[in-house]
PDB file of C-alpha atoms and ligand atoms in Angstrom:
ATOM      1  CA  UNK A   1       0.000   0.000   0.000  1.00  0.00           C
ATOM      2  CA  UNK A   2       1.121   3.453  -0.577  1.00  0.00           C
ATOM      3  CA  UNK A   3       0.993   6.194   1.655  1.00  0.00           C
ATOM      4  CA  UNK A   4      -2.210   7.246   1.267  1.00  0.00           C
ATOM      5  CA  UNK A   5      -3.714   3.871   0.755  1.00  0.00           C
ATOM      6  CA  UNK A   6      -2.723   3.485   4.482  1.00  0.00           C
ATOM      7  CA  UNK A   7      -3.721   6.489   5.530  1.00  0.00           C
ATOM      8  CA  UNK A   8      -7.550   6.064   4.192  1.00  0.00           C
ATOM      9  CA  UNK A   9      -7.316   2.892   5.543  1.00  0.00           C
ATOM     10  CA  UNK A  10      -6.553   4.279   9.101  1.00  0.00           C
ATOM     11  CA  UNK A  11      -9.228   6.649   8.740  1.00  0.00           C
ATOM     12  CA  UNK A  12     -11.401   3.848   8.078  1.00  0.00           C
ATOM     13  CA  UNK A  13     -10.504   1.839  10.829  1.00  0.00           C
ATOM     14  CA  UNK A  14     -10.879   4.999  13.240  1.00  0.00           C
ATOM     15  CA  UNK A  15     -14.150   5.572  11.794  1.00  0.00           C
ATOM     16  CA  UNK A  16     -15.014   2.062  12.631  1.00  0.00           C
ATOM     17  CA  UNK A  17     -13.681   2.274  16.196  1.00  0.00           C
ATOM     18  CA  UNK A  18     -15.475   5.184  17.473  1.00  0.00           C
ATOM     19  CA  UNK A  19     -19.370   5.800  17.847  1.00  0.00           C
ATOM     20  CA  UNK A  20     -20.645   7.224  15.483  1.00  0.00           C
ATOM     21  CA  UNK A  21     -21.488  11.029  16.688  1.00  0.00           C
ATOM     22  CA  UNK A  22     -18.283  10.979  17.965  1.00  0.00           C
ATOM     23  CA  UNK A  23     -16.319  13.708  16.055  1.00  0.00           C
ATOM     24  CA  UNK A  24     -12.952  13.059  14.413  1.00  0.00           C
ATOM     25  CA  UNK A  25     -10.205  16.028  14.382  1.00  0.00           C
ATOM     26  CA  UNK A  26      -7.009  15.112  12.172  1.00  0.00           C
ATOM     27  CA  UNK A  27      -4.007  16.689  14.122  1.00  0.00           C
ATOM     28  CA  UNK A  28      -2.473  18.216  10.415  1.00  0.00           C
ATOM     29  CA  UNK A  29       0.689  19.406  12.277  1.00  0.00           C
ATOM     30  CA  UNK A  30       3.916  18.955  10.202  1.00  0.00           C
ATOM     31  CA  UNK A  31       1.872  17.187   7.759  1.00  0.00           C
ATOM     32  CA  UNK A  32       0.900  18.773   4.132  1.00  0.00           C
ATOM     33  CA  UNK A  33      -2.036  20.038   2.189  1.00  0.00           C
ATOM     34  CA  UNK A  34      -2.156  16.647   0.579  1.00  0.00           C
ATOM     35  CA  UNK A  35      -2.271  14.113   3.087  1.00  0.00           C
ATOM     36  CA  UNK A  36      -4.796  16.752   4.946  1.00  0.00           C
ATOM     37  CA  UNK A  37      -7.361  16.448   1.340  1.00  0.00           C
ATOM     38  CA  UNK A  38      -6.994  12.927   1.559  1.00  0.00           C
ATOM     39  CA  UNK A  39      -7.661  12.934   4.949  1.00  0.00           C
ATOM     40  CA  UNK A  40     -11.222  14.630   4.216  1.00  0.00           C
ATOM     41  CA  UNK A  41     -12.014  12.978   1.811  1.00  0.00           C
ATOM     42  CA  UNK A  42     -11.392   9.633   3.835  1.00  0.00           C
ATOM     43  CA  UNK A  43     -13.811  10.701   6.280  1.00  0.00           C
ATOM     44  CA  UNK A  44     -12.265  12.454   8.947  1.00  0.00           C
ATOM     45  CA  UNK A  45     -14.680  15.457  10.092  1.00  0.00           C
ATOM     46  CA  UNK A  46     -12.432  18.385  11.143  1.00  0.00           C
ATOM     47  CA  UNK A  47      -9.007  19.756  10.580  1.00  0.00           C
ATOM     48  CA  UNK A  48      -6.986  20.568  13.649  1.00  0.00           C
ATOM     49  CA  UNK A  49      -3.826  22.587  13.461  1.00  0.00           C
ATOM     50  CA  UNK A  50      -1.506  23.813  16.332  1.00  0.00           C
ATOM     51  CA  UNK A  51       0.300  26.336  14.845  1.00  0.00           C
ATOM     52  CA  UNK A  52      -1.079  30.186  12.864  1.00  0.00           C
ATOM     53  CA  UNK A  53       2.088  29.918  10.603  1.00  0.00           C
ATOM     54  CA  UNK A  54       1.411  26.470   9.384  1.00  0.00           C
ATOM     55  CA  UNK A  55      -2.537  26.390   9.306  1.00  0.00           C
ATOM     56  CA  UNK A  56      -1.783  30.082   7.330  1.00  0.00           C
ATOM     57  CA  UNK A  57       0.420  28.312   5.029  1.00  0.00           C
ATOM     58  CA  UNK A  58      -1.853  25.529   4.389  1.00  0.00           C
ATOM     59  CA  UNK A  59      -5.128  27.029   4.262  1.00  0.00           C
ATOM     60  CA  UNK A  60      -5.312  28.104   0.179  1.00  0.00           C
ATOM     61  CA  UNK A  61      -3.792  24.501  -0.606  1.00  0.00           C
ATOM     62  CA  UNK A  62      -6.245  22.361   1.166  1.00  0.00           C
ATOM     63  CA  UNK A  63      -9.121  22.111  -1.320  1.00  0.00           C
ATOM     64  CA  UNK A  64     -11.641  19.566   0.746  1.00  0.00           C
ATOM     65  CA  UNK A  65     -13.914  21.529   2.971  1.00  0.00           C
ATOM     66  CA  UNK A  66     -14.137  20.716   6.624  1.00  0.00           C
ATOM     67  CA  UNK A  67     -14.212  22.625   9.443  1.00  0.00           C
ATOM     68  CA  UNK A  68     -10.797  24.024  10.912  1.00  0.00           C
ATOM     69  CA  UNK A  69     -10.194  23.524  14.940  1.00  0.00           C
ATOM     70  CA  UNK A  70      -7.434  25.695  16.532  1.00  0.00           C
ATOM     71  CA  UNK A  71      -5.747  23.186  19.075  1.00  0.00           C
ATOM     72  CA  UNK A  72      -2.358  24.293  20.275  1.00  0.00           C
ATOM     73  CA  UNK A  73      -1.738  27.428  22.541  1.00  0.00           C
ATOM     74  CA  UNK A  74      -2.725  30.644  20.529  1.00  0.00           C
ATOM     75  CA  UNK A  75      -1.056  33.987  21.420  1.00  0.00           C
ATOM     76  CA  UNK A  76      -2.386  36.813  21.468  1.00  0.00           C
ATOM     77  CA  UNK A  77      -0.513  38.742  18.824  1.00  0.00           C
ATOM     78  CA  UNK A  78      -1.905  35.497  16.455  1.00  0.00           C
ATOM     79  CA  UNK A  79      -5.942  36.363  17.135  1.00  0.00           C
ATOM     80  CA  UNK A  80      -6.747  38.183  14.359  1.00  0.00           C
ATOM     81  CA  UNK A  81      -5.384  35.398  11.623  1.00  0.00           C
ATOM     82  CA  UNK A  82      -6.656  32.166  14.029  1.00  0.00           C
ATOM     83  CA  UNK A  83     -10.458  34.555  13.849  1.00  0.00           C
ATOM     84  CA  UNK A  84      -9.764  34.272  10.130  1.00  0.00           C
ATOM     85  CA  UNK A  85      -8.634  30.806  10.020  1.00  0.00           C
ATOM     86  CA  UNK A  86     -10.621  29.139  12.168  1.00  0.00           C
ATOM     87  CA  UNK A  87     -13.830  27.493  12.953  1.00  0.00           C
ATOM     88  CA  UNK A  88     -13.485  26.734  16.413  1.00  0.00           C
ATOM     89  CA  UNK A  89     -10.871  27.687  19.085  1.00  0.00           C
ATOM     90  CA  UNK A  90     -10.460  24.152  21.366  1.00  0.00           C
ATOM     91  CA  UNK A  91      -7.844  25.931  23.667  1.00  0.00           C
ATOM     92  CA  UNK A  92      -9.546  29.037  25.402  1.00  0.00           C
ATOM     93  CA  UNK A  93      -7.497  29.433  28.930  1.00  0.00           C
ATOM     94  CA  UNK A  94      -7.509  33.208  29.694  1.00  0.00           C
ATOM     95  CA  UNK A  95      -9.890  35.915  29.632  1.00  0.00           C
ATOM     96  CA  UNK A  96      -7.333  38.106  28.319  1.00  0.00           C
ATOM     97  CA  UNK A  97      -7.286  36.090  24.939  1.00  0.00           C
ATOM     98  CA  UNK A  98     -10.760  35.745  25.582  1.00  0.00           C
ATOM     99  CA  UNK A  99     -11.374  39.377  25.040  1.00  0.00           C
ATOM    100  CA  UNK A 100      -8.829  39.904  22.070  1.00  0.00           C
ATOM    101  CA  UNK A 101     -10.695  36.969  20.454  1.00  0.00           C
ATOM    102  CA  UNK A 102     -14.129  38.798  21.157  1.00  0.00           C
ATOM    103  CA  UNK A 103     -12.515  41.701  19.795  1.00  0.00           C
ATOM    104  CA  UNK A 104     -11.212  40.101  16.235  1.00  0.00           C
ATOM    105  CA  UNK A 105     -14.629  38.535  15.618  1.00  0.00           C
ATOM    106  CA  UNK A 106     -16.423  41.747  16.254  1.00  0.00           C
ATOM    107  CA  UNK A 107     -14.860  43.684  13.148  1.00  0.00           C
ATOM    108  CA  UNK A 108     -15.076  40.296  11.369  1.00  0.00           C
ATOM    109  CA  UNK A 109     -18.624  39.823  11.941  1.00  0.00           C
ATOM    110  CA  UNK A 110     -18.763  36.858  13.240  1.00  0.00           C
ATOM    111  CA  UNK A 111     -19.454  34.545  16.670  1.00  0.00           C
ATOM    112  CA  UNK A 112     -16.207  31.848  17.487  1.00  0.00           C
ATOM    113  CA  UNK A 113     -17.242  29.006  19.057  1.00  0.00           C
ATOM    114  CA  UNK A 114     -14.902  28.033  21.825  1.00  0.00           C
ATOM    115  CA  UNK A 115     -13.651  25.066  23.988  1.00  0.00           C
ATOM    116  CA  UNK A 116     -12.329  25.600  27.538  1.00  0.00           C
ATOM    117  CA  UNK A 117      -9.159  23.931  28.086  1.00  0.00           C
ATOM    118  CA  UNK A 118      -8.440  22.447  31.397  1.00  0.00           C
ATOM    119  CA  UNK A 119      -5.001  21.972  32.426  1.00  0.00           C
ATOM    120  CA  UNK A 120      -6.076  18.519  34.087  1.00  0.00           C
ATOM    121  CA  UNK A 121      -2.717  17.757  35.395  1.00  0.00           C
ATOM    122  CA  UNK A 122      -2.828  21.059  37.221  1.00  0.00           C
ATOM    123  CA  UNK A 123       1.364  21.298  35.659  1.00  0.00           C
ATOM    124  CA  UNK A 124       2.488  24.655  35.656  1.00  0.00           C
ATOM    125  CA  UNK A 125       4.583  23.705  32.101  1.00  0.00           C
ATOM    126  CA  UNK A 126       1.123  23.017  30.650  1.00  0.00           C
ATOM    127  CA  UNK A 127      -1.253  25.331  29.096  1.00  0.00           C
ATOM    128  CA  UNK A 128      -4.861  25.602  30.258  1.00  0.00           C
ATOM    129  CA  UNK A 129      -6.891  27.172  33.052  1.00  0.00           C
ATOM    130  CA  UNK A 130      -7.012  25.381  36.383  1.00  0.00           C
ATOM    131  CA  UNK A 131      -9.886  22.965  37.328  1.00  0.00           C
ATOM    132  CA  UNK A 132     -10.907  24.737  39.808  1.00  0.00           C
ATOM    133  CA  UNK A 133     -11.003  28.056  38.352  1.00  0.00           C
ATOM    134  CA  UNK A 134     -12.924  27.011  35.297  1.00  0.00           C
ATOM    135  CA  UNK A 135     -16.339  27.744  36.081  1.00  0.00           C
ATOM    136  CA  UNK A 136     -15.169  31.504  36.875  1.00  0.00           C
ATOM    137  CA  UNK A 137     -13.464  31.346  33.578  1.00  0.00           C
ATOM    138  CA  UNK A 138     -16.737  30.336  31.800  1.00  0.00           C
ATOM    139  CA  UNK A 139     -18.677  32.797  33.692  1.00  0.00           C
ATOM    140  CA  UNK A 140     -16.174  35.711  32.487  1.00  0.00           C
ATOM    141  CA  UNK A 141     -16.164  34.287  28.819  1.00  0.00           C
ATOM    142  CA  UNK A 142     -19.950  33.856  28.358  1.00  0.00           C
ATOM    143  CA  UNK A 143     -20.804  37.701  28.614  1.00  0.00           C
ATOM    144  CA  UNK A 144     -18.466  38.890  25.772  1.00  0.00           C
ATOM    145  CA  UNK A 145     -20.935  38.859  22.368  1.00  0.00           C
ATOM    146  CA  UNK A 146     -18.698  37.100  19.767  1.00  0.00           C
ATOM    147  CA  UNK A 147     -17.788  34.485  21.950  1.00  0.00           C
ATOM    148  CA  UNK A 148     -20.267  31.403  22.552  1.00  0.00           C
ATOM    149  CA  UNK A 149     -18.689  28.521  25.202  1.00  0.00           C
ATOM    150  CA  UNK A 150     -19.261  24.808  23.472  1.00  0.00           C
ATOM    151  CA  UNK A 151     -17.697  22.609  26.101  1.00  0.00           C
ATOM    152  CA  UNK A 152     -14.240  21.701  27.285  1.00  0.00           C
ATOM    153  CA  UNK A 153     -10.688  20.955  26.165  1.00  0.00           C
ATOM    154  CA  UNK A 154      -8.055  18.879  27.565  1.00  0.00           C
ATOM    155  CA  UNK A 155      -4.703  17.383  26.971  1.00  0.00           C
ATOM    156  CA  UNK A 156      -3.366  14.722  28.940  1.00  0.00           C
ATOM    157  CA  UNK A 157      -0.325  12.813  29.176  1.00  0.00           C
ATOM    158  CA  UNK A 158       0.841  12.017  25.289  1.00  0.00           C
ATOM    159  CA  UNK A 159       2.725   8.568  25.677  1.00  0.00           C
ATOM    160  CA  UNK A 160       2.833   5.916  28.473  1.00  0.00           C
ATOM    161  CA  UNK A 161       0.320   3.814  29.494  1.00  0.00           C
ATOM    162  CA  UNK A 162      -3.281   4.933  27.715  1.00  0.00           C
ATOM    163  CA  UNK A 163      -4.376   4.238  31.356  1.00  0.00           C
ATOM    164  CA  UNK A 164      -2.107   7.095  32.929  1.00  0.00           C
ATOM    165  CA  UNK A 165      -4.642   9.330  30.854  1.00  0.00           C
ATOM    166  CA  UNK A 166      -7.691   8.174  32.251  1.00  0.00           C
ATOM    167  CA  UNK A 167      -7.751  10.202  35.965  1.00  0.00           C
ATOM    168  CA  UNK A 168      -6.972  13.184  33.327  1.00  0.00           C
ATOM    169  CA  UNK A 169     -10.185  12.582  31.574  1.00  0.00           C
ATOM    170  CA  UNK A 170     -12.283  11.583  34.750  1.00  0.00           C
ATOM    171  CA  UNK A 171     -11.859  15.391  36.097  1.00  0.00           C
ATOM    172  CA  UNK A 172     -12.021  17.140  32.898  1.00  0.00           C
ATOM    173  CA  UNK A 173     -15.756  15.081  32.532  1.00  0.00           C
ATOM    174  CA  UNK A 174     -16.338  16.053  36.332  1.00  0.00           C
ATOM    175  CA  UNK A 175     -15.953  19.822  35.491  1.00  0.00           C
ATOM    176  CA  UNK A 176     -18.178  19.471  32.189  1.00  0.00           C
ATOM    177  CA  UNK A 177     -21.271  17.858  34.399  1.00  0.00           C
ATOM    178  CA  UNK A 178     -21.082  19.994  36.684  1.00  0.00           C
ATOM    179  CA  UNK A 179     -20.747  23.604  34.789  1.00  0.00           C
ATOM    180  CA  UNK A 180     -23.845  21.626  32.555  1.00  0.00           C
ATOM    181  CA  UNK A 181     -25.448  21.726  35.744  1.00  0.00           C
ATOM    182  CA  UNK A 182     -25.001  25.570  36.474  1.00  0.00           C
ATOM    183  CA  UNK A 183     -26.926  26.461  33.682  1.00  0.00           C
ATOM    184  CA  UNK A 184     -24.813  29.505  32.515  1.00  0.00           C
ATOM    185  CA  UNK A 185     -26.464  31.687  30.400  1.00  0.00           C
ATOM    186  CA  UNK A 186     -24.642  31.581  26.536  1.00  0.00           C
ATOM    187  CA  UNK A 187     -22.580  28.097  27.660  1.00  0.00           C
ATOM    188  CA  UNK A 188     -23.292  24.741  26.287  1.00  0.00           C
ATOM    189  CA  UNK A 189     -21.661  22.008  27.067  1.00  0.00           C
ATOM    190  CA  UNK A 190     -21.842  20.130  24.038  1.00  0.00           C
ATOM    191  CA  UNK A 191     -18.476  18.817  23.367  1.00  0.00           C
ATOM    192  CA  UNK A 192     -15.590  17.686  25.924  1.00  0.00           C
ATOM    193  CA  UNK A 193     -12.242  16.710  22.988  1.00  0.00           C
ATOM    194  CA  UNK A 194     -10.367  14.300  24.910  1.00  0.00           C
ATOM    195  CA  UNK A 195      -7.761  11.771  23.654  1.00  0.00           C
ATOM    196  CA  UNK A 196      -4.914  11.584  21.233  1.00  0.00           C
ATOM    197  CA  UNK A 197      -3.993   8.702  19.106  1.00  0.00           C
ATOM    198  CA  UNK A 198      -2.503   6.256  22.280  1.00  0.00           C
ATOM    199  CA  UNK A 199      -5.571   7.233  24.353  1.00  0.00           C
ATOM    200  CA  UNK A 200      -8.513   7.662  22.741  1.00  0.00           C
ATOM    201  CA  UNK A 201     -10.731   4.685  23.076  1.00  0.00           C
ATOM    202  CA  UNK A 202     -10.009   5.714  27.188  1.00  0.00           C
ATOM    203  CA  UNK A 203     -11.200   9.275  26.462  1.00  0.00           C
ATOM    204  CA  UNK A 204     -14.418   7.874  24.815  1.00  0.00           C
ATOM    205  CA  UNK A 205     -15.380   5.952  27.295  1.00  0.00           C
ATOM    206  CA  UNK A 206     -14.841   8.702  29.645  1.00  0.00           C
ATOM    207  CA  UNK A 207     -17.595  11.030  27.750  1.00  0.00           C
ATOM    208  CA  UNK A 208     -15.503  12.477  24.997  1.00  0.00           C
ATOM    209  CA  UNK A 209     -17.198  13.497  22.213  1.00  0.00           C
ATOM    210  CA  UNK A 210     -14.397  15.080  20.126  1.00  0.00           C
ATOM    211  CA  UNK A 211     -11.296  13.341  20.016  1.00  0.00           C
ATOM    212  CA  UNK A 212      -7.797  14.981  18.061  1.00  0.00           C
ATOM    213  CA  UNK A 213      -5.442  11.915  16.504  1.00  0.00           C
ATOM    214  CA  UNK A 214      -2.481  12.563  14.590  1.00  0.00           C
ATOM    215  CA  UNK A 215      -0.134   9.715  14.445  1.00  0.00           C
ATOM    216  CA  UNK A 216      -2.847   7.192  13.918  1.00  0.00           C
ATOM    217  CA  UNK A 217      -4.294   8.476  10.645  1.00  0.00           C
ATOM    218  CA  UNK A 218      -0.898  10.087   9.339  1.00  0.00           C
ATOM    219  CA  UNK A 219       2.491   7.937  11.224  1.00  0.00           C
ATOM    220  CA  UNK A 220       4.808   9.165  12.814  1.00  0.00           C
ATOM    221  CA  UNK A 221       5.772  12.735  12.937  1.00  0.00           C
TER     222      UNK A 221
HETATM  223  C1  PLP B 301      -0.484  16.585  18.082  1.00  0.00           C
HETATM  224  C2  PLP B 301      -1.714  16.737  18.872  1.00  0.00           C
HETATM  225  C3  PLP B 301      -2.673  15.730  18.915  1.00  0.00           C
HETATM  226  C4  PLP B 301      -2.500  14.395  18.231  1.00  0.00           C
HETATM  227  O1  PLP B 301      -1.458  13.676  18.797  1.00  0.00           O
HETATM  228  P1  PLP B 301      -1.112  12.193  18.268  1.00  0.00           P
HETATM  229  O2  PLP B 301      -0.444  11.560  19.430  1.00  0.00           O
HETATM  230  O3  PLP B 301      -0.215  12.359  17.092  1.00  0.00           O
HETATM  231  O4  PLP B 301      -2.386  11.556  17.897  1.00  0.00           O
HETATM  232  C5  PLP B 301      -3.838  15.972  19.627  1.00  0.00           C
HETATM  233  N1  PLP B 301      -4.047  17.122  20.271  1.00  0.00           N
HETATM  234  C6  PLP B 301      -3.148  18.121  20.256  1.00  0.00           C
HETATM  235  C7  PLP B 301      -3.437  19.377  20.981  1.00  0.00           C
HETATM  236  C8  PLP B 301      -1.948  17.957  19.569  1.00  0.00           C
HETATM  237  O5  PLP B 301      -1.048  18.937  19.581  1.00  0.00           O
END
């Protein structure tokens, strides 16, 4: 098989291993326009990219149409091209990029849905807002107009043990219940992306509902 025989395939047998309703984000980073169109038209439903300089880049060579999901950090300086790029922001964490975001999709006209991420492993390397001041987060984000809160974000350990992830994805689904059950005004909790390619089948069963996989469609980086 060539290379994109295999990948097709491994979008096919992804497809076949999650439930259906369960959305599929291809993690295009380092990858090109190429393998991302094949990608789509394989079946995978979003495009996620971690970096503004590489989703800019790629964005007039990638011809299939799916929705594009910002999932690394984003700086602020990078707003205004990640409002132009983007469909989704997965990795909201500050109120401060909150409101710059706000800001960019005012002049552009338009309303960014957003994911919260949690910083699960409460590491101060990691990105992310702390579980326990994510409900304050939410309740900061959901009053600025071009903004609308869809659910929640997190990371995770990458490698080990697919079980080391699984406390991760436990509290990340604790927060989501519970801000569901707060009833915020402008918030749905609609999606919780958990799980990367080692983990995923763990993040499922742990109530995610969007999960990002890389190596598993594409090889190794
Ligand atoms: C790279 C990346 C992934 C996918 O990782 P794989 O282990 O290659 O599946 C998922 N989420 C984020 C945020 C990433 O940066």
């Amino acid at each position: 098989m060539n290379n994109f025989e295999i990948l097709r395939k491994n979008v096919a047998d992804i497809l076949q291993s999650i439930p259906s309703g369960v959305i599929l984000v291809a993690a295009a980073k380092t990858r090109n326009a190429r393998e991302v169109d094949a990608a789509v038209k394989a079946g995978i439903h979003a495009i996620g990219h971690n970096y503004i300089q590489e989703a800019e880049q790629m964005h007039p060579l990638v011809t299939e149409k799916a929705p594009w999901h910002m999932i690394g950090h984003l700086q602020r300086n990078k707003v205004k091209k990640a409002v132009e790029l983007f469909d989704m922001i997965e990795t909201m964490d500050s109120l401060r990029l909150a409101v710059e975001v706000d800001k960019h999709c005012a002049n552009a006209n338009k309303v960014m849905p957003v994911l919260i991420e949690i910083n699960s492993g409460k590491e101060s390397n990691k990105t992310g807002v702390l579980p326990e001041n994510a409900i304050e987060l939410i309740r900061q984000v959901q009053t600025l107009k071009h903004i609308r809160v869809m659910g929640l974000m997190t990371m995770g350990p990458r490698f080990g043990n697919p079980e080391d992830a699984r406390p991760y994805y436990k509290i990340t689904k604790a927060i989501f219940r519970k801000i569901k059950e707060e009833q915020i005004p402008n918030v749905e909790m609609k999606y919780l992306s958990m799980g990367m390619s080692n983990s995923y089948q763990i993040a499922i069963e742990e109530g995610a509902n969007i999960v990002r996989i890389g190596t598993s469609l594409f090889g190794p980086r």
